[in-house]
Amino acid sequence: MTDQKVLPLVVRVERAAPPERSDALEASALAVLALLDDPRASEGGEWAEAVRSWEAVGIRKVVRRARGAEWRRAVDLPGITVAHRTAEVRVHPPVPLDAWPRDLARLQVSGTDLDDPAEPGPPAGDDVVLWLNPGLSMSAGKAMAQAGHAAQLAWWGSDGAARAHWRDRRFALAVRTAGPERWAELSGAGLPMVRDAGFTEIEPGSCTVVADAPWLRRGGFRPAGSGPLRSP
């Protein structure tokens, strides 16, 4: 059995009312932040050991979909549900890569694709923005995992004051696809950037998402696997 852990994310996709793609991506990012900010993930909390060991090896995330009774069983397991506009995502504490809880292991991981009925509007000026690489094509499930990575890198790059400000705003964020010129500027700005490990869909080392916020432009980014920035 490998020591590597993964963070399970389950998106609710009912046949009659699937979530919009952008809402699902944002809900995934918000769910990751909710777990990181939860007292159960802090020192002495019941999830702390699992979270620390997961962060030490990387921050791999796997998105699966559920509906009906599958979703209800997922909600019965320890975790946090985030509802964001049309989307619901449940995040569970990290689990061993090859020892998922039965009710999560049986969920589908491939084929999760969603659409936006209209082009999302511009993000609010004071939101954290997670900018997707316009040159990559990713399924909704893959993009949700990447948005979650970017949110986590933004969290790691935020000191105590920045986190408090962000928390007071309920971790306001937006996920958008950058235009080519904006992507070129963002990718050279020293901001938190997700480089994919290449387990699925895209080539290893591909730059998938950049997280942007005023305080992140001042530095403090911690790459995946280096551990979180410890705030006072």
mmCIF file of C-alpha atoms in Angstrom:
data_model
loop_
_atom_site.group_PDB
_atom_site.id
_atom_site.type_symbol
_atom_site.label_atom_id
_atom_site.label_comp_id
_atom_site.label_asym_id
_atom_site.label_seq_id
_atom_site.Cartn_x
_atom_site.Cartn_y
_atom_site.Cartn_z
ATOM 1 C CA MET A 1 0.000 0.000 0.000
ATOM 2 C CA THR A 2 1.377 3.401 -0.961
ATOM 3 C CA ASP A 3 1.683 6.156 1.632
ATOM 4 C CA GLN A 4 0.356 8.758 -0.795
ATOM 5 C CA LYS A 5 -2.991 10.310 0.029
ATOM 6 C CA VAL A 6 -5.488 12.067 -2.200
ATOM 7 C CA LEU A 7 -8.236 14.567 -1.478
ATOM 8 C CA PRO A 8 -11.648 13.301 -2.639
ATOM 9 C CA LEU A 9 -14.026 15.863 -4.139
ATOM 10 C CA VAL A 10 -17.531 14.774 -5.117
ATOM 11 C CA VAL A 11 -19.666 16.942 -7.378
ATOM 12 C CA ARG A 12 -23.414 16.452 -7.414
ATOM 13 C CA VAL A 13 -24.607 15.910 -10.985
ATOM 14 C CA GLU A 14 -28.319 15.138 -11.095
ATOM 15 C CA ARG A 15 -29.632 14.144 -14.521
ATOM 16 C CA ALA A 16 -32.339 16.808 -14.585
ATOM 17 C CA ALA A 17 -30.248 19.633 -13.154
ATOM 18 C CA PRO A 18 -26.496 19.374 -13.671
ATOM 19 C CA PRO A 19 -24.423 22.281 -12.368
ATOM 20 C CA GLU A 20 -22.946 24.894 -14.640
ATOM 21 C CA ARG A 21 -19.252 24.370 -15.363
ATOM 22 C CA SER A 22 -17.941 27.620 -13.853
ATOM 23 C CA ASP A 23 -20.049 27.137 -10.741
ATOM 24 C CA ALA A 24 -18.649 23.627 -10.292
ATOM 25 C CA LEU A 25 -15.056 24.830 -10.695
ATOM 26 C CA GLU A 26 -15.578 27.605 -8.168
ATOM 27 C CA ALA A 27 -17.375 25.270 -5.759
ATOM 28 C CA SER A 28 -14.433 22.878 -5.939
ATOM 29 C CA ALA A 29 -11.994 25.667 -5.050
ATOM 30 C CA LEU A 30 -14.247 26.850 -2.221
ATOM 31 C CA ALA A 31 -14.566 23.312 -0.876
ATOM 32 C CA VAL A 32 -10.781 22.950 -0.677
ATOM 33 C CA LEU A 33 -10.535 26.241 1.205
ATOM 34 C CA ALA A 34 -13.338 25.185 3.551
ATOM 35 C CA LEU A 35 -11.405 22.061 4.484
ATOM 36 C CA LEU A 36 -8.097 23.894 4.961
ATOM 37 C CA ASP A 37 -9.795 26.489 7.180
ATOM 38 C CA ASP A 38 -11.768 23.955 9.221
ATOM 39 C CA PRO A 39 -10.644 23.474 12.861
ATOM 40 C CA ARG A 40 -10.664 19.719 12.267
ATOM 41 C CA ALA A 41 -7.764 20.184 9.824
ATOM 42 C CA SER A 42 -5.742 22.309 12.263
ATOM 43 C CA GLU A 43 -3.249 21.045 14.811
ATOM 44 C CA GLY A 44 -5.003 18.719 17.231
ATOM 45 C CA GLY A 45 -8.045 18.297 14.987
ATOM 46 C CA GLU A 46 -9.357 14.912 13.910
ATOM 47 C CA TRP A 47 -8.321 15.473 10.289
ATOM 48 C CA ALA A 48 -4.973 17.146 11.023
ATOM 49 C CA GLU A 49 -2.729 14.117 10.633
ATOM 50 C CA ALA A 50 -4.338 13.075 7.349
ATOM 51 C CA VAL A 51 -4.107 16.617 5.960
ATOM 52 C CA ARG A 52 -0.464 17.100 6.988
ATOM 53 C CA SER A 53 0.661 13.771 5.522
ATOM 54 C CA TRP A 54 -1.251 14.535 2.307
ATOM 55 C CA GLU A 55 0.355 17.968 1.986
ATOM 56 C CA ALA A 56 3.825 16.532 2.598
ATOM 57 C CA VAL A 57 3.719 14.298 -0.479
ATOM 58 C CA GLY A 58 1.769 16.594 -2.807
ATOM 59 C CA ILE A 59 -1.756 17.884 -3.077
ATOM 60 C CA ARG A 60 -3.313 15.380 -5.439
ATOM 61 C CA LYS A 61 -7.089 15.665 -5.775
ATOM 62 C CA VAL A 62 -9.590 13.354 -7.462
ATOM 63 C CA VAL A 63 -13.047 14.527 -8.518
ATOM 64 C CA ARG A 64 -15.903 12.054 -8.791
ATOM 65 C CA ARG A 65 -19.577 12.603 -9.524
ATOM 66 C CA ALA A 66 -22.668 11.402 -7.700
ATOM 67 C CA ARG A 67 -26.429 11.666 -7.957
ATOM 68 C CA GLY A 68 -29.430 10.506 -5.976
ATOM 69 C CA ALA A 69 -28.626 7.797 -3.444
ATOM 70 C CA GLU A 70 -24.911 7.991 -4.326
ATOM 71 C CA TRP A 71 -24.844 11.627 -3.280
ATOM 72 C CA ARG A 72 -26.721 10.910 -0.054
ATOM 73 C CA ARG A 73 -24.202 8.209 0.851
ATOM 74 C CA ALA A 74 -21.323 10.586 0.163
ATOM 75 C CA VAL A 75 -22.909 13.218 2.410
ATOM 76 C CA ASP A 76 -23.137 10.652 5.215
ATOM 77 C CA LEU A 77 -19.328 10.316 5.237
ATOM 78 C CA PRO A 78 -17.116 12.826 7.119
ATOM 79 C CA GLY A 79 -16.593 15.964 5.088
ATOM 80 C CA ILE A 80 -17.918 19.394 4.146
ATOM 81 C CA THR A 81 -20.508 20.301 1.518
ATOM 82 C CA VAL A 82 -20.195 23.603 -0.315
ATOM 83 C CA ALA A 83 -23.193 24.949 -2.229
ATOM 84 C CA HIS A 84 -22.314 27.616 -4.785
ATOM 85 C CA ARG A 85 -25.026 28.857 -7.121
ATOM 86 C CA THR A 86 -25.976 25.824 -9.267
ATOM 87 C CA ALA A 87 -23.250 23.544 -7.867
ATOM 88 C CA GLU A 88 -22.782 21.367 -4.811
ATOM 89 C CA VAL A 89 -19.396 19.843 -4.029
ATOM 90 C CA ARG A 90 -18.476 17.720 -1.035
ATOM 91 C CA VAL A 91 -14.865 17.535 0.110
ATOM 92 C CA HIS A 92 -13.705 14.687 2.313
ATOM 93 C CA PRO A 93 -10.536 14.485 4.412
ATOM 94 C CA PRO A 94 -7.591 12.914 2.550
ATOM 95 C CA VAL A 95 -7.632 9.154 2.061
ATOM 96 C CA PRO A 96 -4.922 6.671 0.992
ATOM 97 C CA LEU A 97 -4.592 6.456 -2.773
ATOM 98 C CA ASP A 98 -5.478 2.764 -2.800
ATOM 99 C CA ALA A 99 -7.880 2.605 0.165
ATOM 100 C CA TRP A 100 -10.894 4.801 -0.567
ATOM 101 C CA PRO A 101 -14.073 4.426 1.495
ATOM 102 C CA ARG A 102 -16.382 2.043 -0.336
ATOM 103 C CA ASP A 103 -19.105 4.621 -0.994
ATOM 104 C CA LEU A 104 -16.572 6.932 -2.650
ATOM 105 C CA ALA A 105 -14.590 4.266 -4.482
ATOM 106 C CA ARG A 106 -17.697 3.132 -6.378
ATOM 107 C CA LEU A 107 -18.318 6.619 -7.852
ATOM 108 C CA GLN A 108 -17.392 7.403 -11.452
ATOM 109 C CA VAL A 109 -14.247 9.435 -12.053
ATOM 110 C CA SER A 110 -14.274 9.821 -15.846
ATOM 111 C CA GLY A 111 -16.717 11.508 -18.159
ATOM 112 C CA THR A 112 -17.591 14.391 -15.881
ATOM 113 C CA ASP A 113 -18.201 17.205 -18.340
ATOM 114 C CA LEU A 114 -20.317 20.278 -17.798
ATOM 115 C CA ASP A 115 -21.169 23.409 -19.753
ATOM 116 C CA ASP A 116 -21.842 27.074 -19.119
ATOM 117 C CA PRO A 117 -25.061 28.254 -20.799
ATOM 118 C CA ALA A 118 -23.453 31.659 -21.339
ATOM 119 C CA GLU A 119 -19.977 33.122 -21.112
ATOM 120 C CA PRO A 120 -19.218 34.010 -17.461
ATOM 121 C CA GLY A 121 -18.990 37.720 -16.805
ATOM 122 C CA PRO A 122 -15.827 39.485 -15.636
ATOM 123 C CA PRO A 123 -14.746 38.752 -12.058
ATOM 124 C CA ALA A 124 -15.280 41.336 -9.345
ATOM 125 C CA GLY A 125 -12.292 43.606 -8.927
ATOM 126 C CA ASP A 126 -11.461 42.427 -5.403
ATOM 127 C CA ASP A 127 -12.011 38.676 -5.935
ATOM 128 C CA VAL A 128 -9.192 36.167 -5.970
ATOM 129 C CA VAL A 129 -9.140 34.990 -9.583
ATOM 130 C CA LEU A 130 -8.013 31.540 -10.647
ATOM 131 C CA TRP A 131 -7.025 31.897 -14.298
ATOM 132 C CA LEU A 132 -7.148 28.786 -16.494
ATOM 133 C CA ASN A 133 -4.590 28.266 -19.245
ATOM 134 C CA PRO A 134 -6.358 29.022 -22.570
ATOM 135 C CA GLY A 135 -4.103 26.590 -24.404
ATOM 136 C CA LEU A 136 -5.258 23.468 -22.557
ATOM 137 C CA SER A 137 -8.433 21.436 -22.953
ATOM 138 C CA MET A 138 -9.590 19.789 -19.731
ATOM 139 C CA SER A 139 -12.721 17.929 -18.718
ATOM 140 C CA ALA A 140 -14.803 19.553 -16.005
ATOM 141 C CA GLY A 141 -13.536 17.053 -13.445
ATOM 142 C CA LYS A 142 -9.909 17.729 -14.319
ATOM 143 C CA ALA A 143 -10.445 21.494 -14.284
ATOM 144 C CA MET A 144 -12.185 21.247 -10.892
ATOM 145 C CA ALA A 145 -9.142 19.505 -9.430
ATOM 146 C CA GLN A 146 -6.835 22.136 -10.936
ATOM 147 C CA ALA A 147 -8.957 24.979 -9.535
ATOM 148 C CA GLY A 148 -8.745 23.289 -6.146
ATOM 149 C CA HIS A 149 -4.942 23.147 -6.439
ATOM 150 C CA ALA A 150 -4.786 26.843 -7.308
ATOM 151 C CA ALA A 151 -7.007 27.789 -4.375
ATOM 152 C CA GLN A 152 -4.724 25.802 -2.076
ATOM 153 C CA LEU A 153 -1.598 27.504 -3.409
ATOM 154 C CA ALA A 154 -3.307 30.865 -2.893
ATOM 155 C CA TRP A 155 -4.095 29.843 0.700
ATOM 156 C CA TRP A 156 -0.487 28.802 1.286
ATOM 157 C CA GLY A 157 0.689 32.114 -0.129
ATOM 158 C CA SER A 158 -1.546 34.174 2.177
ATOM 159 C CA ASP A 159 -0.319 35.368 5.555
ATOM 160 C CA GLY A 160 -2.582 35.650 8.599
ATOM 161 C CA ALA A 161 -3.900 39.110 7.720
ATOM 162 C CA ALA A 162 -4.621 38.174 4.100
ATOM 163 C CA ARG A 163 -6.374 34.981 5.165
ATOM 164 C CA ALA A 164 -8.504 36.880 7.663
ATOM 165 C CA HIS A 165 -9.493 39.401 4.990
ATOM 166 C CA TRP A 166 -10.293 36.627 2.534
ATOM 167 C CA ARG A 167 -12.228 34.671 5.163
ATOM 168 C CA ASP A 168 -14.286 37.754 6.027
ATOM 169 C CA ARG A 169 -15.306 37.861 2.366
ATOM 170 C CA ARG A 170 -16.288 34.172 2.470
ATOM 171 C CA PHE A 171 -13.274 33.334 0.315
ATOM 172 C CA ALA A 172 -14.682 35.245 -2.650
ATOM 173 C CA LEU A 173 -13.138 33.938 -5.853
ATOM 174 C CA ALA A 174 -13.776 33.451 -9.522
ATOM 175 C CA VAL A 175 -12.500 30.898 -12.032
ATOM 176 C CA ARG A 176 -12.031 32.242 -15.544
ATOM 177 C CA THR A 177 -10.103 31.311 -18.682
ATOM 178 C CA ALA A 178 -7.405 33.837 -19.472
ATOM 179 C CA GLY A 179 -6.900 35.259 -22.938
ATOM 180 C CA PRO A 180 -3.508 34.469 -24.508
ATOM 181 C CA GLU A 181 -2.009 37.876 -23.737
ATOM 182 C CA ARG A 182 -3.233 37.869 -20.136
ATOM 183 C CA TRP A 183 -1.946 34.325 -19.659
ATOM 184 C CA ALA A 184 1.500 35.363 -20.877
ATOM 185 C CA GLU A 185 1.529 38.228 -18.343
ATOM 186 C CA LEU A 186 0.211 36.099 -15.490
ATOM 187 C CA SER A 187 2.575 33.202 -16.072
ATOM 188 C CA GLY A 188 5.574 35.538 -15.834
ATOM 189 C CA ALA A 189 4.387 37.489 -12.773
ATOM 190 C CA GLY A 190 5.698 35.153 -10.063
ATOM 191 C CA LEU A 191 2.178 34.240 -8.942
ATOM 192 C CA PRO A 192 1.109 30.828 -7.618
ATOM 193 C CA MET A 193 0.961 28.503 -10.611
ATOM 194 C CA VAL A 194 -0.241 24.916 -10.778
ATOM 195 C CA ARG A 195 2.036 22.572 -12.692
ATOM 196 C CA ASP A 196 0.229 19.325 -13.319
ATOM 197 C CA ALA A 197 1.821 16.009 -12.381
ATOM 198 C CA GLY A 198 0.472 14.440 -15.555
ATOM 199 C CA PHE A 199 -1.532 11.590 -14.038
ATOM 200 C CA THR A 200 -4.478 12.231 -16.378
ATOM 201 C CA GLU A 201 -5.409 14.113 -19.568
ATOM 202 C CA ILE A 202 -2.455 16.480 -19.972
ATOM 203 C CA GLU A 203 1.333 16.313 -20.168
ATOM 204 C CA PRO A 204 3.402 16.358 -16.950
ATOM 205 C CA GLY A 205 4.582 19.829 -16.048
ATOM 206 C CA SER A 206 1.783 21.588 -17.919
ATOM 207 C CA CYS A 207 0.898 24.947 -16.346
ATOM 208 C CA THR A 208 -2.844 24.782 -15.786
ATOM 209 C CA VAL A 209 -3.947 27.620 -13.469
ATOM 210 C CA VAL A 210 -2.534 30.836 -12.025
ATOM 211 C CA ALA A 211 -3.966 32.359 -8.839
ATOM 212 C CA ASP A 212 -4.063 36.145 -8.739
ATOM 213 C CA ALA A 213 -4.791 38.527 -5.850
ATOM 214 C CA PRO A 214 -3.113 41.763 -4.734
ATOM 215 C CA TRP A 215 -1.393 40.144 -1.770
ATOM 216 C CA LEU A 216 -0.167 37.217 -3.866
ATOM 217 C CA ARG A 217 1.688 39.658 -6.098
ATOM 218 C CA ARG A 218 3.750 40.553 -3.030
ATOM 219 C CA GLY A 219 5.152 37.014 -2.828
ATOM 220 C CA GLY A 220 4.888 34.156 -0.378
ATOM 221 C CA PHE A 221 3.923 31.434 -2.856
ATOM 222 C CA ARG A 222 4.660 27.904 -1.644
ATOM 223 C CA PRO A 223 4.850 25.198 -4.340
ATOM 224 C CA ALA A 224 2.981 21.926 -3.989
ATOM 225 C CA GLY A 225 4.763 19.491 -1.711
ATOM 226 C CA SER A 226 6.694 22.165 0.195
ATOM 227 C CA GLY A 227 4.070 22.448 2.911
ATOM 228 C CA PRO A 228 1.833 25.350 3.881
ATOM 229 C CA LEU A 229 2.928 28.792 4.957
ATOM 230 C CA ARG A 230 2.552 28.834 8.720
ATOM 231 C CA SER A 231 0.702 31.957 9.736
ATOM 232 C CA PRO A 232 1.085 33.619 13.125
#
